[in-house]
Amino acid sequence: MQAAKPRVKTARDRLLSQFYIAFALMSIIPLLICCYLITVKFFTLSILEGLNGFYFLLAVAFSILGLVIGQLLLRNVVQQLVQANVKLEQFHQMQDAFVHNVTHELRSPLTIIKGALDNLADGLHGTLTADQLEPLMMSQRETARLKRIVGDLLDVSSVEAGKLRLVHAPVALQDCLQGVAKSCEGLAKERGLSVTTELPPAPVTIMGDRDRLNQVFINLVVNAIKFTERGGIHIRLTDHGDAAQIDIADTGRGIPSEDLERIFDKFERVGPTHQDGSGLGLPIARGIVELHHGRIWAESRVGQGSRFVVRLPHGP
């Protein structure tokens, strides 16, 4: 283990040290002298009364001096904290830029690998036996999973850096949510679950990026499917005049109240740790919703399922 380097005292540090020593001596020496003189009965009653007033004024003066020194020290500590915070912010920016660049560089080769595996599975390079197809299909699944994780990392870094761009256009929410339900139906059936919708007859249209909103809704429904053992997921759309509200409710195990806000933080997971995923879906969803000037939150009670609510204004 490398020994810590000794801290080199600056001129300012030396002056402060000398001042503290002088201050301590100024405080203690007169008190010691008075204690000695009192023990040898040097003071008369009138002298003691005069000294009492003198020491009261001296105590006030030292109190004021102590407050001034405290303020100076506090200002110095605050300046150090501000400087440390600036350095920490710079480090986070460098870290985010590094993640963004690395994930961007990984996306292209992963796309090429996935394409090559798909070509092999489709028999473009010859017919494969069952023994050959099994590891190939496993490679396809893992490549697709890695591609999703890289995509999530790229999205979350883009959201945090303010680089995620939306393409605003009219979005018919009934049509959008019906498509989401249909896309997730197969996964739900594999787990013995249902996906139902409750949509108003009158069209509900907002200005937004349909692809990104699809990403949000699919993520919420897939999450609900993952954490629901029986029952189903219900998607409900309501129009509140100034905004549209989408509720995605499940009959799962529920989320503890203390975790409801934490689930929107990066890499946070609530529930079984074996569940597949990057832990970035909900932070990305929140970022996309907020870019639409909307809100997203969760409501839940343990054992009674969860409800994720997305409220989006009609205008951009």
PDB file of C-alpha atoms in Angstrom:
ATOM      1  CA  MET A   1       0.000   0.000   0.000  1.00  0.00           C
ATOM      2  CA  GLN A   2       1.461   3.338  -1.043  1.00  0.00           C
ATOM      3  CA  ALA A   3       2.015   5.775   1.812  1.00  0.00           C
ATOM      4  CA  ALA A   4       0.084   9.026   1.660  1.00  0.00           C
ATOM      5  CA  LYS A   5       2.154  12.011   0.605  1.00  0.00           C
ATOM      6  CA  PRO A   6       2.764  14.528   3.434  1.00  0.00           C
ATOM      7  CA  ARG A   7       0.732  17.696   3.030  1.00  0.00           C
ATOM      8  CA  VAL A   8       2.943  20.726   2.372  1.00  0.00           C
ATOM      9  CA  LYS A   9       1.894  23.657   4.539  1.00  0.00           C
ATOM     10  CA  THR A  10       1.300  26.905   2.711  1.00  0.00           C
ATOM     11  CA  ALA A  11       2.112  30.335   4.117  1.00  0.00           C
ATOM     12  CA  ARG A  12      -1.583  30.791   4.822  1.00  0.00           C
ATOM     13  CA  ASP A  13      -1.689  27.550   6.847  1.00  0.00           C
ATOM     14  CA  ARG A  14       1.324  28.639   8.928  1.00  0.00           C
ATOM     15  CA  LEU A  15      -0.207  32.046   9.658  1.00  0.00           C
ATOM     16  CA  LEU A  16      -3.470  30.433  10.727  1.00  0.00           C
ATOM     17  CA  SER A  17      -1.609  28.020  13.043  1.00  0.00           C
ATOM     18  CA  GLN A  18       0.316  30.904  14.658  1.00  0.00           C
ATOM     19  CA  PHE A  19      -2.907  32.848  15.065  1.00  0.00           C
ATOM     20  CA  TYR A  20      -4.650  29.933  16.790  1.00  0.00           C
ATOM     21  CA  ILE A  21      -1.747  29.553  19.254  1.00  0.00           C
ATOM     22  CA  ALA A  22      -1.705  33.279  20.002  1.00  0.00           C
ATOM     23  CA  PHE A  23      -5.466  33.281  20.439  1.00  0.00           C
ATOM     24  CA  ALA A  24      -5.286  30.376  22.895  1.00  0.00           C
ATOM     25  CA  LEU A  25      -2.517  32.067  24.931  1.00  0.00           C
ATOM     26  CA  MET A  26      -4.430  35.349  25.008  1.00  0.00           C
ATOM     27  CA  SER A  27      -7.414  33.471  26.400  1.00  0.00           C
ATOM     28  CA  ILE A  28      -5.674  31.261  28.961  1.00  0.00           C
ATOM     29  CA  ILE A  29      -2.752  33.302  30.379  1.00  0.00           C
ATOM     30  CA  PRO A  30      -4.820  36.142  31.949  1.00  0.00           C
ATOM     31  CA  LEU A  31      -7.159  33.567  33.459  1.00  0.00           C
ATOM     32  CA  LEU A  32      -4.250  31.615  34.999  1.00  0.00           C
ATOM     33  CA  ILE A  33      -2.718  34.789  36.428  1.00  0.00           C
ATOM     34  CA  CYS A  34      -6.018  35.784  38.017  1.00  0.00           C
ATOM     35  CA  CYS A  35      -6.514  32.307  39.477  1.00  0.00           C
ATOM     36  CA  TYR A  36      -3.077  32.490  41.080  1.00  0.00           C
ATOM     37  CA  LEU A  37      -3.618  35.961  42.517  1.00  0.00           C
ATOM     38  CA  ILE A  38      -6.977  34.912  43.937  1.00  0.00           C
ATOM     39  CA  THR A  39      -5.400  31.923  45.712  1.00  0.00           C
ATOM     40  CA  VAL A  40      -2.796  34.147  47.406  1.00  0.00           C
ATOM     41  CA  LYS A  41      -5.549  36.631  48.377  1.00  0.00           C
ATOM     42  CA  PHE A  42      -3.962  39.467  46.414  1.00  0.00           C
ATOM     43  CA  PHE A  43      -7.266  41.048  45.361  1.00  0.00           C
ATOM     44  CA  THR A  44      -9.521  43.163  47.523  1.00  0.00           C
ATOM     45  CA  LEU A  45     -13.293  43.106  47.051  1.00  0.00           C
ATOM     46  CA  SER A  46     -13.289  46.344  45.040  1.00  0.00           C
ATOM     47  CA  ILE A  47     -10.554  45.049  42.713  1.00  0.00           C
ATOM     48  CA  LEU A  48     -12.492  41.821  42.129  1.00  0.00           C
ATOM     49  CA  GLU A  49     -15.613  43.813  41.240  1.00  0.00           C
ATOM     50  CA  GLY A  50     -13.618  45.860  38.722  1.00  0.00           C
ATOM     51  CA  LEU A  51     -12.036  42.764  37.222  1.00  0.00           C
ATOM     52  CA  ASN A  52     -15.476  41.183  36.906  1.00  0.00           C
ATOM     53  CA  GLY A  53     -16.566  43.950  34.533  1.00  0.00           C
ATOM     54  CA  PHE A  54     -13.251  43.818  32.691  1.00  0.00           C
ATOM     55  CA  TYR A  55     -13.508  40.066  32.112  1.00  0.00           C
ATOM     56  CA  PHE A  56     -17.101  40.438  30.985  1.00  0.00           C
ATOM     57  CA  LEU A  57     -15.996  42.877  28.277  1.00  0.00           C
ATOM     58  CA  LEU A  58     -13.058  40.619  27.449  1.00  0.00           C
ATOM     59  CA  ALA A  59     -15.408  37.637  27.088  1.00  0.00           C
ATOM     60  CA  VAL A  60     -17.648  39.633  24.746  1.00  0.00           C
ATOM     61  CA  ALA A  61     -14.638  40.669  22.666  1.00  0.00           C
ATOM     62  CA  PHE A  62     -13.394  37.091  22.404  1.00  0.00           C
ATOM     63  CA  SER A  63     -16.898  35.885  21.489  1.00  0.00           C
ATOM     64  CA  ILE A  64     -17.075  38.386  18.635  1.00  0.00           C
ATOM     65  CA  LEU A  65     -13.582  37.416  17.543  1.00  0.00           C
ATOM     66  CA  GLY A  66     -14.585  33.740  17.636  1.00  0.00           C
ATOM     67  CA  LEU A  67     -17.612  34.436  15.455  1.00  0.00           C
ATOM     68  CA  VAL A  68     -15.448  36.272  12.923  1.00  0.00           C
ATOM     69  CA  ILE A  69     -12.941  33.413  12.826  1.00  0.00           C
ATOM     70  CA  GLY A  70     -15.789  30.888  12.501  1.00  0.00           C
ATOM     71  CA  GLN A  71     -17.216  32.788   9.550  1.00  0.00           C
ATOM     72  CA  LEU A  72     -13.808  32.894   7.862  1.00  0.00           C
ATOM     73  CA  LEU A  73     -13.296  29.167   8.395  1.00  0.00           C
ATOM     74  CA  LEU A  74     -16.838  28.414   7.193  1.00  0.00           C
ATOM     75  CA  ARG A  75     -16.259  30.478   4.055  1.00  0.00           C
ATOM     76  CA  ASN A  76     -13.062  28.528   3.406  1.00  0.00           C
ATOM     77  CA  VAL A  77     -14.880  25.185   3.835  1.00  0.00           C
ATOM     78  CA  VAL A  78     -17.692  26.310   1.513  1.00  0.00           C
ATOM     79  CA  GLN A  79     -15.167  27.329  -1.151  1.00  0.00           C
ATOM     80  CA  GLN A  80     -13.485  23.925  -0.899  1.00  0.00           C
ATOM     81  CA  LEU A  81     -16.858  22.161  -1.198  1.00  0.00           C
ATOM     82  CA  VAL A  82     -17.779  24.243  -4.255  1.00  0.00           C
ATOM     83  CA  GLN A  83     -14.461  23.394  -5.907  1.00  0.00           C
ATOM     84  CA  ALA A  84     -14.913  19.692  -5.087  1.00  0.00           C
ATOM     85  CA  ASN A  85     -18.448  19.791  -6.489  1.00  0.00           C
ATOM     86  CA  VAL A  86     -17.205  21.371  -9.732  1.00  0.00           C
ATOM     87  CA  LYS A  87     -14.558  18.655 -10.088  1.00  0.00           C
ATOM     88  CA  LEU A  88     -17.152  15.950  -9.361  1.00  0.00           C
ATOM     89  CA  GLU A  89     -19.494  17.404 -11.988  1.00  0.00           C
ATOM     90  CA  GLN A  90     -16.650  17.464 -14.516  1.00  0.00           C
ATOM     91  CA  PHE A  91     -15.891  13.822 -13.695  1.00  0.00           C
ATOM     92  CA  HIS A  92     -19.551  12.842 -14.217  1.00  0.00           C
ATOM     93  CA  GLN A  93     -19.599  14.662 -17.557  1.00  0.00           C
ATOM     94  CA  MET A  94     -16.448  12.822 -18.662  1.00  0.00           C
ATOM     95  CA  GLN A  95     -17.944   9.521 -17.478  1.00  0.00           C
ATOM     96  CA  ASP A  96     -21.195  10.132 -19.376  1.00  0.00           C
ATOM     97  CA  ALA A  97     -19.282  11.125 -22.510  1.00  0.00           C
ATOM     98  CA  PHE A  98     -17.173   7.958 -22.238  1.00  0.00           C
ATOM     99  CA  VAL A  99     -20.257   5.721 -21.879  1.00  0.00           C
ATOM    100  CA  HIS A 100     -21.953   7.481 -24.791  1.00  0.00           C
ATOM    101  CA  ASN A 101     -18.919   7.099 -27.066  1.00  0.00           C
ATOM    102  CA  VAL A 102     -18.252   3.461 -26.141  1.00  0.00           C
ATOM    103  CA  THR A 103     -21.876   2.391 -26.606  1.00  0.00           C
ATOM    104  CA  HIS A 104     -22.045   4.236 -29.910  1.00  0.00           C
ATOM    105  CA  GLU A 105     -18.939   2.373 -31.111  1.00  0.00           C
ATOM    106  CA  LEU A 106     -20.361  -0.983 -29.947  1.00  0.00           C
ATOM    107  CA  ARG A 107     -23.666  -0.567 -31.769  1.00  0.00           C
ATOM    108  CA  SER A 108     -22.282  -0.980 -35.322  1.00  0.00           C
ATOM    109  CA  PRO A 109     -20.281  -4.204 -34.766  1.00  0.00           C
ATOM    110  CA  LEU A 110     -23.189  -5.715 -32.817  1.00  0.00           C
ATOM    111  CA  THR A 111     -25.522  -4.977 -35.725  1.00  0.00           C
ATOM    112  CA  ILE A 112     -23.092  -6.699 -38.100  1.00  0.00           C
ATOM    113  CA  ILE A 113     -22.757  -9.737 -35.792  1.00  0.00           C
ATOM    114  CA  LYS A 114     -26.534 -10.014 -35.426  1.00  0.00           C
ATOM    115  CA  GLY A 115     -26.983  -9.789 -39.202  1.00  0.00           C
ATOM    116  CA  ALA A 116     -24.414 -12.538 -39.798  1.00  0.00           C
ATOM    117  CA  LEU A 117     -26.071 -14.816 -37.226  1.00  0.00           C
ATOM    118  CA  ASP A 118     -29.493 -14.198 -38.782  1.00  0.00           C
ATOM    119  CA  ASN A 119     -28.122 -15.096 -42.220  1.00  0.00           C
ATOM    120  CA  LEU A 120     -26.722 -18.358 -40.840  1.00  0.00           C
ATOM    121  CA  ALA A 121     -30.043 -19.192 -39.159  1.00  0.00           C
ATOM    122  CA  ASP A 122     -31.937 -18.461 -42.392  1.00  0.00           C
ATOM    123  CA  GLY A 123     -29.743 -20.949 -44.278  1.00  0.00           C
ATOM    124  CA  LEU A 124     -28.121 -18.403 -46.602  1.00  0.00           C
ATOM    125  CA  HIS A 125     -24.767 -20.172 -46.118  1.00  0.00           C
ATOM    126  CA  GLY A 126     -26.089 -23.713 -46.189  1.00  0.00           C
ATOM    127  CA  THR A 127     -28.486 -25.867 -44.243  1.00  0.00           C
ATOM    128  CA  LEU A 128     -27.638 -26.363 -40.573  1.00  0.00           C
ATOM    129  CA  THR A 129     -28.339 -29.422 -38.468  1.00  0.00           C
ATOM    130  CA  ALA A 130     -30.372 -29.298 -35.260  1.00  0.00           C
ATOM    131  CA  ASP A 131     -27.160 -29.582 -33.218  1.00  0.00           C
ATOM    132  CA  GLN A 132     -25.735 -26.572 -35.075  1.00  0.00           C
ATOM    133  CA  LEU A 133     -28.916 -24.514 -34.788  1.00  0.00           C
ATOM    134  CA  GLU A 134     -29.144 -24.780 -31.003  1.00  0.00           C
ATOM    135  CA  PRO A 135     -25.924 -22.852 -30.171  1.00  0.00           C
ATOM    136  CA  LEU A 136     -26.644 -20.478 -33.052  1.00  0.00           C
ATOM    137  CA  MET A 137     -30.064 -19.584 -31.617  1.00  0.00           C
ATOM    138  CA  MET A 138     -28.508 -19.083 -28.185  1.00  0.00           C
ATOM    139  CA  SER A 139     -25.947 -16.725 -29.768  1.00  0.00           C
ATOM    140  CA  GLN A 140     -28.781 -14.830 -31.461  1.00  0.00           C
ATOM    141  CA  ARG A 141     -30.624 -14.381 -28.164  1.00  0.00           C
ATOM    142  CA  GLU A 142     -27.552 -13.182 -26.296  1.00  0.00           C
ATOM    143  CA  THR A 143     -26.537 -10.850 -29.129  1.00  0.00           C
ATOM    144  CA  ALA A 144     -30.042  -9.362 -29.175  1.00  0.00           C
ATOM    145  CA  ARG A 145     -29.915  -8.922 -25.391  1.00  0.00           C
ATOM    146  CA  LEU A 146     -26.511  -7.236 -25.582  1.00  0.00           C
ATOM    147  CA  LYS A 147     -27.785  -4.993 -28.381  1.00  0.00           C
ATOM    148  CA  ARG A 148     -30.728  -3.933 -26.185  1.00  0.00           C
ATOM    149  CA  ILE A 149     -28.412  -3.141 -23.280  1.00  0.00           C
ATOM    150  CA  VAL A 150     -26.135  -1.074 -25.529  1.00  0.00           C
ATOM    151  CA  GLY A 151     -29.204   0.719 -26.893  1.00  0.00           C
ATOM    152  CA  ASP A 152     -30.413   1.448 -23.348  1.00  0.00           C
ATOM    153  CA  LEU A 153     -26.999   2.814 -22.334  1.00  0.00           C
ATOM    154  CA  LEU A 154     -26.925   5.031 -25.409  1.00  0.00           C
ATOM    155  CA  ASP A 155     -30.460   6.281 -24.744  1.00  0.00           C
ATOM    156  CA  VAL A 156     -29.902   7.048 -21.063  1.00  0.00           C
ATOM    157  CA  SER A 157     -26.627   8.869 -21.779  1.00  0.00           C
ATOM    158  CA  SER A 158     -28.371  10.862 -24.528  1.00  0.00           C
ATOM    159  CA  VAL A 159     -31.205  11.792 -22.161  1.00  0.00           C
ATOM    160  CA  GLU A 160     -28.818  12.912 -19.419  1.00  0.00           C
ATOM    161  CA  ALA A 161     -26.655  14.870 -21.859  1.00  0.00           C
ATOM    162  CA  GLY A 162     -29.709  16.529 -23.398  1.00  0.00           C
ATOM    163  CA  LYS A 163     -28.885  15.032 -26.793  1.00  0.00           C
ATOM    164  CA  LEU A 164     -32.019  12.936 -27.291  1.00  0.00           C
ATOM    165  CA  ARG A 165     -33.990  14.561 -30.098  1.00  0.00           C
ATOM    166  CA  LEU A 166     -37.721  14.072 -30.597  1.00  0.00           C
ATOM    167  CA  VAL A 167     -39.584  14.175 -33.903  1.00  0.00           C
ATOM    168  CA  HIS A 168     -42.914  15.804 -33.060  1.00  0.00           C
ATOM    169  CA  ALA A 169     -45.991  14.851 -35.043  1.00  0.00           C
ATOM    170  CA  PRO A 170     -49.646  14.102 -34.209  1.00  0.00           C
ATOM    171  CA  VAL A 171     -49.885  10.804 -32.297  1.00  0.00           C
ATOM    172  CA  ALA A 172     -53.245   8.996 -32.135  1.00  0.00           C
ATOM    173  CA  LEU A 173     -52.969   7.384 -28.708  1.00  0.00           C
ATOM    174  CA  GLN A 174     -55.715   4.788 -29.270  1.00  0.00           C
ATOM    175  CA  ASP A 175     -53.865   3.403 -32.272  1.00  0.00           C
ATOM    176  CA  CYS A 176     -50.517   3.612 -30.482  1.00  0.00           C
ATOM    177  CA  LEU A 177     -51.712   1.740 -27.372  1.00  0.00           C
ATOM    178  CA  GLN A 178     -53.519  -0.933 -29.384  1.00  0.00           C
ATOM    179  CA  GLY A 179     -50.239  -1.590 -31.196  1.00  0.00           C
ATOM    180  CA  VAL A 180     -48.392  -1.817 -27.875  1.00  0.00           C
ATOM    181  CA  ALA A 181     -50.928  -4.313 -26.496  1.00  0.00           C
ATOM    182  CA  LYS A 182     -50.660  -6.459 -29.619  1.00  0.00           C
ATOM    183  CA  SER A 183     -46.845  -6.387 -29.524  1.00  0.00           C
ATOM    184  CA  CYS A 184     -46.785  -7.590 -25.909  1.00  0.00           C
ATOM    185  CA  GLU A 185     -49.579 -10.146 -26.236  1.00  0.00           C
ATOM    186  CA  GLY A 186     -47.270 -13.031 -27.154  1.00  0.00           C
ATOM    187  CA  LEU A 187     -44.965 -12.509 -24.164  1.00  0.00           C
ATOM    188  CA  ALA A 188     -47.977 -12.274 -21.844  1.00  0.00           C
ATOM    189  CA  LYS A 189     -49.507 -15.504 -23.176  1.00  0.00           C
ATOM    190  CA  GLU A 190     -46.227 -17.352 -22.597  1.00  0.00           C
ATOM    191  CA  ARG A 191     -46.661 -16.515 -18.903  1.00  0.00           C
ATOM    192  CA  GLY A 192     -50.395 -17.223 -18.812  1.00  0.00           C
ATOM    193  CA  LEU A 193     -51.306 -13.533 -18.563  1.00  0.00           C
ATOM    194  CA  SER A 194     -53.672 -11.263 -20.453  1.00  0.00           C
ATOM    195  CA  VAL A 195     -53.205  -7.752 -21.840  1.00  0.00           C
ATOM    196  CA  THR A 196     -56.421  -5.723 -22.020  1.00  0.00           C
ATOM    197  CA  THR A 197     -57.158  -2.152 -23.099  1.00  0.00           C
ATOM    198  CA  GLU A 198     -59.764   0.430 -22.125  1.00  0.00           C
ATOM    199  CA  LEU A 199     -59.819   3.189 -24.739  1.00  0.00           C
ATOM    200  CA  PRO A 200     -62.338   6.037 -25.141  1.00  0.00           C
ATOM    201  CA  PRO A 201     -64.386   6.153 -28.364  1.00  0.00           C
ATOM    202  CA  ALA A 202     -63.433   9.772 -29.107  1.00  0.00           C
ATOM    203  CA  PRO A 203     -59.947  10.149 -30.654  1.00  0.00           C
ATOM    204  CA  VAL A 204     -57.225  11.316 -28.261  1.00  0.00           C
ATOM    205  CA  THR A 205     -54.322  12.921 -30.108  1.00  0.00           C
ATOM    206  CA  ILE A 206     -51.189  14.584 -28.773  1.00  0.00           C
ATOM    207  CA  MET A 207     -48.089  16.095 -30.348  1.00  0.00           C
ATOM    208  CA  GLY A 208     -45.104  13.865 -29.734  1.00  0.00           C
ATOM    209  CA  ASP A 209     -42.588  11.358 -31.016  1.00  0.00           C
ATOM    210  CA  ARG A 210     -44.545   8.161 -31.673  1.00  0.00           C
ATOM    211  CA  ASP A 211     -41.500   5.869 -31.748  1.00  0.00           C
ATOM    212  CA  ARG A 212     -40.234   7.165 -28.408  1.00  0.00           C
ATOM    213  CA  LEU A 213     -43.680   6.987 -26.810  1.00  0.00           C
ATOM    214  CA  ASN A 214     -44.019   3.411 -28.076  1.00  0.00           C
ATOM    215  CA  GLN A 215     -40.696   2.701 -26.387  1.00  0.00           C
ATOM    216  CA  VAL A 216     -42.060   4.065 -23.084  1.00  0.00           C
ATOM    217  CA  PHE A 217     -45.350   2.135 -23.196  1.00  0.00           C
ATOM    218  CA  ILE A 218     -43.772  -1.149 -24.312  1.00  0.00           C
ATOM    219  CA  ASN A 219     -41.190  -0.866 -21.554  1.00  0.00           C
ATOM    220  CA  LEU A 220     -43.901  -0.338 -18.927  1.00  0.00           C
ATOM    221  CA  VAL A 221     -46.034  -3.232 -20.191  1.00  0.00           C
ATOM    222  CA  VAL A 222     -43.062  -5.620 -20.474  1.00  0.00           C
ATOM    223  CA  ASN A 223     -41.971  -4.677 -16.936  1.00  0.00           C
ATOM    224  CA  ALA A 224     -45.498  -5.370 -15.697  1.00  0.00           C
ATOM    225  CA  ILE A 225     -45.465  -8.781 -17.395  1.00  0.00           C
ATOM    226  CA  LYS A 226     -42.096  -9.654 -15.831  1.00  0.00           C
ATOM    227  CA  PHE A 227     -43.323  -8.961 -12.306  1.00  0.00           C
ATOM    228  CA  THR A 228     -46.809 -10.458 -12.600  1.00  0.00           C
ATOM    229  CA  GLU A 229     -47.319 -14.156 -11.891  1.00  0.00           C
ATOM    230  CA  ARG A 230     -51.052 -14.415 -12.571  1.00  0.00           C
ATOM    231  CA  GLY A 231     -53.837 -12.181 -13.751  1.00  0.00           C
ATOM    232  CA  GLY A 232     -52.911  -9.605 -16.343  1.00  0.00           C
ATOM    233  CA  ILE A 233     -52.048  -6.096 -17.415  1.00  0.00           C
ATOM    234  CA  HIS A 234     -54.662  -3.440 -18.122  1.00  0.00           C
ATOM    235  CA  ILE A 235     -53.953  -0.372 -20.298  1.00  0.00           C
ATOM    236  CA  ARG A 236     -56.348   2.544 -19.806  1.00  0.00           C
ATOM    237  CA  LEU A 237     -56.474   5.856 -21.690  1.00  0.00           C
ATOM    238  CA  THR A 238     -58.378   8.912 -20.438  1.00  0.00           C
ATOM    239  CA  ASP A 239     -58.570  12.479 -21.729  1.00  0.00           C
ATOM    240  CA  HIS A 240     -58.358  15.193 -19.060  1.00  0.00           C
ATOM    241  CA  GLY A 241     -58.816  18.127 -21.408  1.00  0.00           C
ATOM    242  CA  ASP A 242     -55.370  19.678 -21.125  1.00  0.00           C
ATOM    243  CA  ALA A 243     -53.581  16.314 -21.039  1.00  0.00           C
ATOM    244  CA  ALA A 244     -53.979  12.631 -21.833  1.00  0.00           C
ATOM    245  CA  GLN A 245     -53.393  10.051 -19.114  1.00  0.00           C
ATOM    246  CA  ILE A 246     -52.241   6.484 -19.700  1.00  0.00           C
ATOM    247  CA  ASP A 247     -52.515   4.014 -16.813  1.00  0.00           C
ATOM    248  CA  ILE A 248     -50.740   0.662 -17.033  1.00  0.00           C
ATOM    249  CA  ALA A 249     -51.875  -1.516 -14.135  1.00  0.00           C
ATOM    250  CA  ASP A 250     -50.912  -5.071 -13.226  1.00  0.00           C
ATOM    251  CA  THR A 251     -51.938  -7.702 -10.701  1.00  0.00           C
ATOM    252  CA  GLY A 252     -48.369  -8.436  -9.631  1.00  0.00           C
ATOM    253  CA  ARG A 253     -46.639  -8.535  -6.281  1.00  0.00           C
ATOM    254  CA  GLY A 254     -46.524  -4.753  -5.892  1.00  0.00           C
ATOM    255  CA  ILE A 255     -43.718  -2.377  -4.920  1.00  0.00           C
ATOM    256  CA  PRO A 256     -42.859  -1.223  -1.368  1.00  0.00           C
ATOM    257  CA  SER A 257     -43.728   2.457  -0.849  1.00  0.00           C
ATOM    258  CA  GLU A 258     -40.126   3.366  -0.005  1.00  0.00           C
ATOM    259  CA  ASP A 259     -38.994   2.101  -3.427  1.00  0.00           C
ATOM    260  CA  LEU A 260     -41.563   3.911  -5.592  1.00  0.00           C
ATOM    261  CA  GLU A 261     -39.303   6.874  -6.398  1.00  0.00           C
ATOM    262  CA  ARG A 262     -36.050   4.878  -6.413  1.00  0.00           C
ATOM    263  CA  ILE A 263     -37.216   2.638  -9.279  1.00  0.00           C
ATOM    264  CA  PHE A 264     -36.729   5.550 -11.677  1.00  0.00           C
ATOM    265  CA  ASP A 265     -33.002   5.784 -10.824  1.00  0.00           C
ATOM    266  CA  LYS A 266     -30.347   4.234 -13.054  1.00  0.00           C
ATOM    267  CA  PHE A 267     -29.518   0.557 -12.463  1.00  0.00           C
ATOM    268  CA  GLU A 268     -32.036   0.293  -9.614  1.00  0.00           C
ATOM    269  CA  ARG A 269     -34.024  -2.919  -9.376  1.00  0.00           C
ATOM    270  CA  VAL A 270     -36.826  -3.866  -7.051  1.00  0.00           C
ATOM    271  CA  GLY A 271     -37.772  -7.488  -6.600  1.00  0.00           C
ATOM    272  CA  PRO A 272     -35.957 -10.645  -7.727  1.00  0.00           C
ATOM    273  CA  THR A 273     -32.456  -9.917  -9.018  1.00  0.00           C
ATOM    274  CA  HIS A 274     -32.617 -12.729 -11.581  1.00  0.00           C
ATOM    275  CA  GLN A 275     -35.019 -10.760 -13.767  1.00  0.00           C
ATOM    276  CA  ASP A 276     -33.520  -9.923 -17.146  1.00  0.00           C
ATOM    277  CA  GLY A 277     -32.879  -6.284 -17.989  1.00  0.00           C
ATOM    278  CA  SER A 278     -30.378  -3.456 -17.759  1.00  0.00           C
ATOM    279  CA  GLY A 279     -32.081  -1.475 -14.990  1.00  0.00           C
ATOM    280  CA  LEU A 280     -32.306   1.484 -17.391  1.00  0.00           C
ATOM    281  CA  GLY A 281     -35.799   1.120 -18.849  1.00  0.00           C
ATOM    282  CA  LEU A 282     -37.617   3.272 -16.281  1.00  0.00           C
ATOM    283  CA  PRO A 283     -35.003   6.082 -16.211  1.00  0.00           C
ATOM    284  CA  ILE A 284     -35.200   6.214 -20.020  1.00  0.00           C
ATOM    285  CA  ALA A 285     -39.008   6.234 -19.880  1.00  0.00           C
ATOM    286  CA  ARG A 286     -38.973   9.115 -17.409  1.00  0.00           C
ATOM    287  CA  GLY A 287     -36.492  11.044 -19.569  1.00  0.00           C
ATOM    288  CA  ILE A 288     -38.632  10.611 -22.700  1.00  0.00           C
ATOM    289  CA  VAL A 289     -41.848  11.587 -20.882  1.00  0.00           C
ATOM    290  CA  GLU A 290     -40.209  14.690 -19.417  1.00  0.00           C
ATOM    291  CA  LEU A 291     -38.947  15.676 -22.880  1.00  0.00           C
ATOM    292  CA  HIS A 292     -42.638  15.661 -23.859  1.00  0.00           C
ATOM    293  CA  HIS A 293     -43.249  18.020 -20.874  1.00  0.00           C
ATOM    294  CA  GLY A 294     -45.178  15.224 -19.191  1.00  0.00           C
ATOM    295  CA  ARG A 295     -45.014  13.314 -15.920  1.00  0.00           C
ATOM    296  CA  ILE A 296     -44.610   9.662 -14.991  1.00  0.00           C
ATOM    297  CA  TRP A 297     -45.060   8.095 -11.583  1.00  0.00           C
ATOM    298  CA  ALA A 298     -45.874   4.800  -9.917  1.00  0.00           C
ATOM    299  CA  GLU A 299     -48.566   3.849  -7.419  1.00  0.00           C
ATOM    300  CA  SER A 300     -48.459   0.523  -5.635  1.00  0.00           C
ATOM    301  CA  ARG A 301     -49.126  -1.492  -2.518  1.00  0.00           C
ATOM    302  CA  VAL A 302     -47.366  -4.737  -1.719  1.00  0.00           C
ATOM    303  CA  GLY A 303     -49.545  -7.679  -2.689  1.00  0.00           C
ATOM    304  CA  GLN A 304     -52.031  -5.516  -4.609  1.00  0.00           C
ATOM    305  CA  GLY A 305     -50.244  -4.847  -7.889  1.00  0.00           C
ATOM    306  CA  SER A 306     -48.808  -1.666  -9.366  1.00  0.00           C
ATOM    307  CA  ARG A 307     -50.024   1.154 -11.546  1.00  0.00           C
ATOM    308  CA  PHE A 308     -47.722   3.277 -13.692  1.00  0.00           C
ATOM    309  CA  VAL A 309     -49.215   6.585 -14.768  1.00  0.00           C
ATOM    310  CA  VAL A 310     -48.067   8.681 -17.728  1.00  0.00           C
ATOM    311  CA  ARG A 311     -49.614  12.114 -18.231  1.00  0.00           C
ATOM    312  CA  LEU A 312     -48.841  13.907 -21.493  1.00  0.00           C
ATOM    313  CA  PRO A 313     -49.989  17.391 -22.532  1.00  0.00           C
ATOM    314  CA  HIS A 314     -51.781  17.699 -25.859  1.00  0.00           C
ATOM    315  CA  GLY A 315     -49.374  20.336 -27.138  1.00  0.00           C
ATOM    316  CA  PRO A 316     -45.613  19.955 -27.741  1.00  0.00           C
TER     317      PRO A 316
END
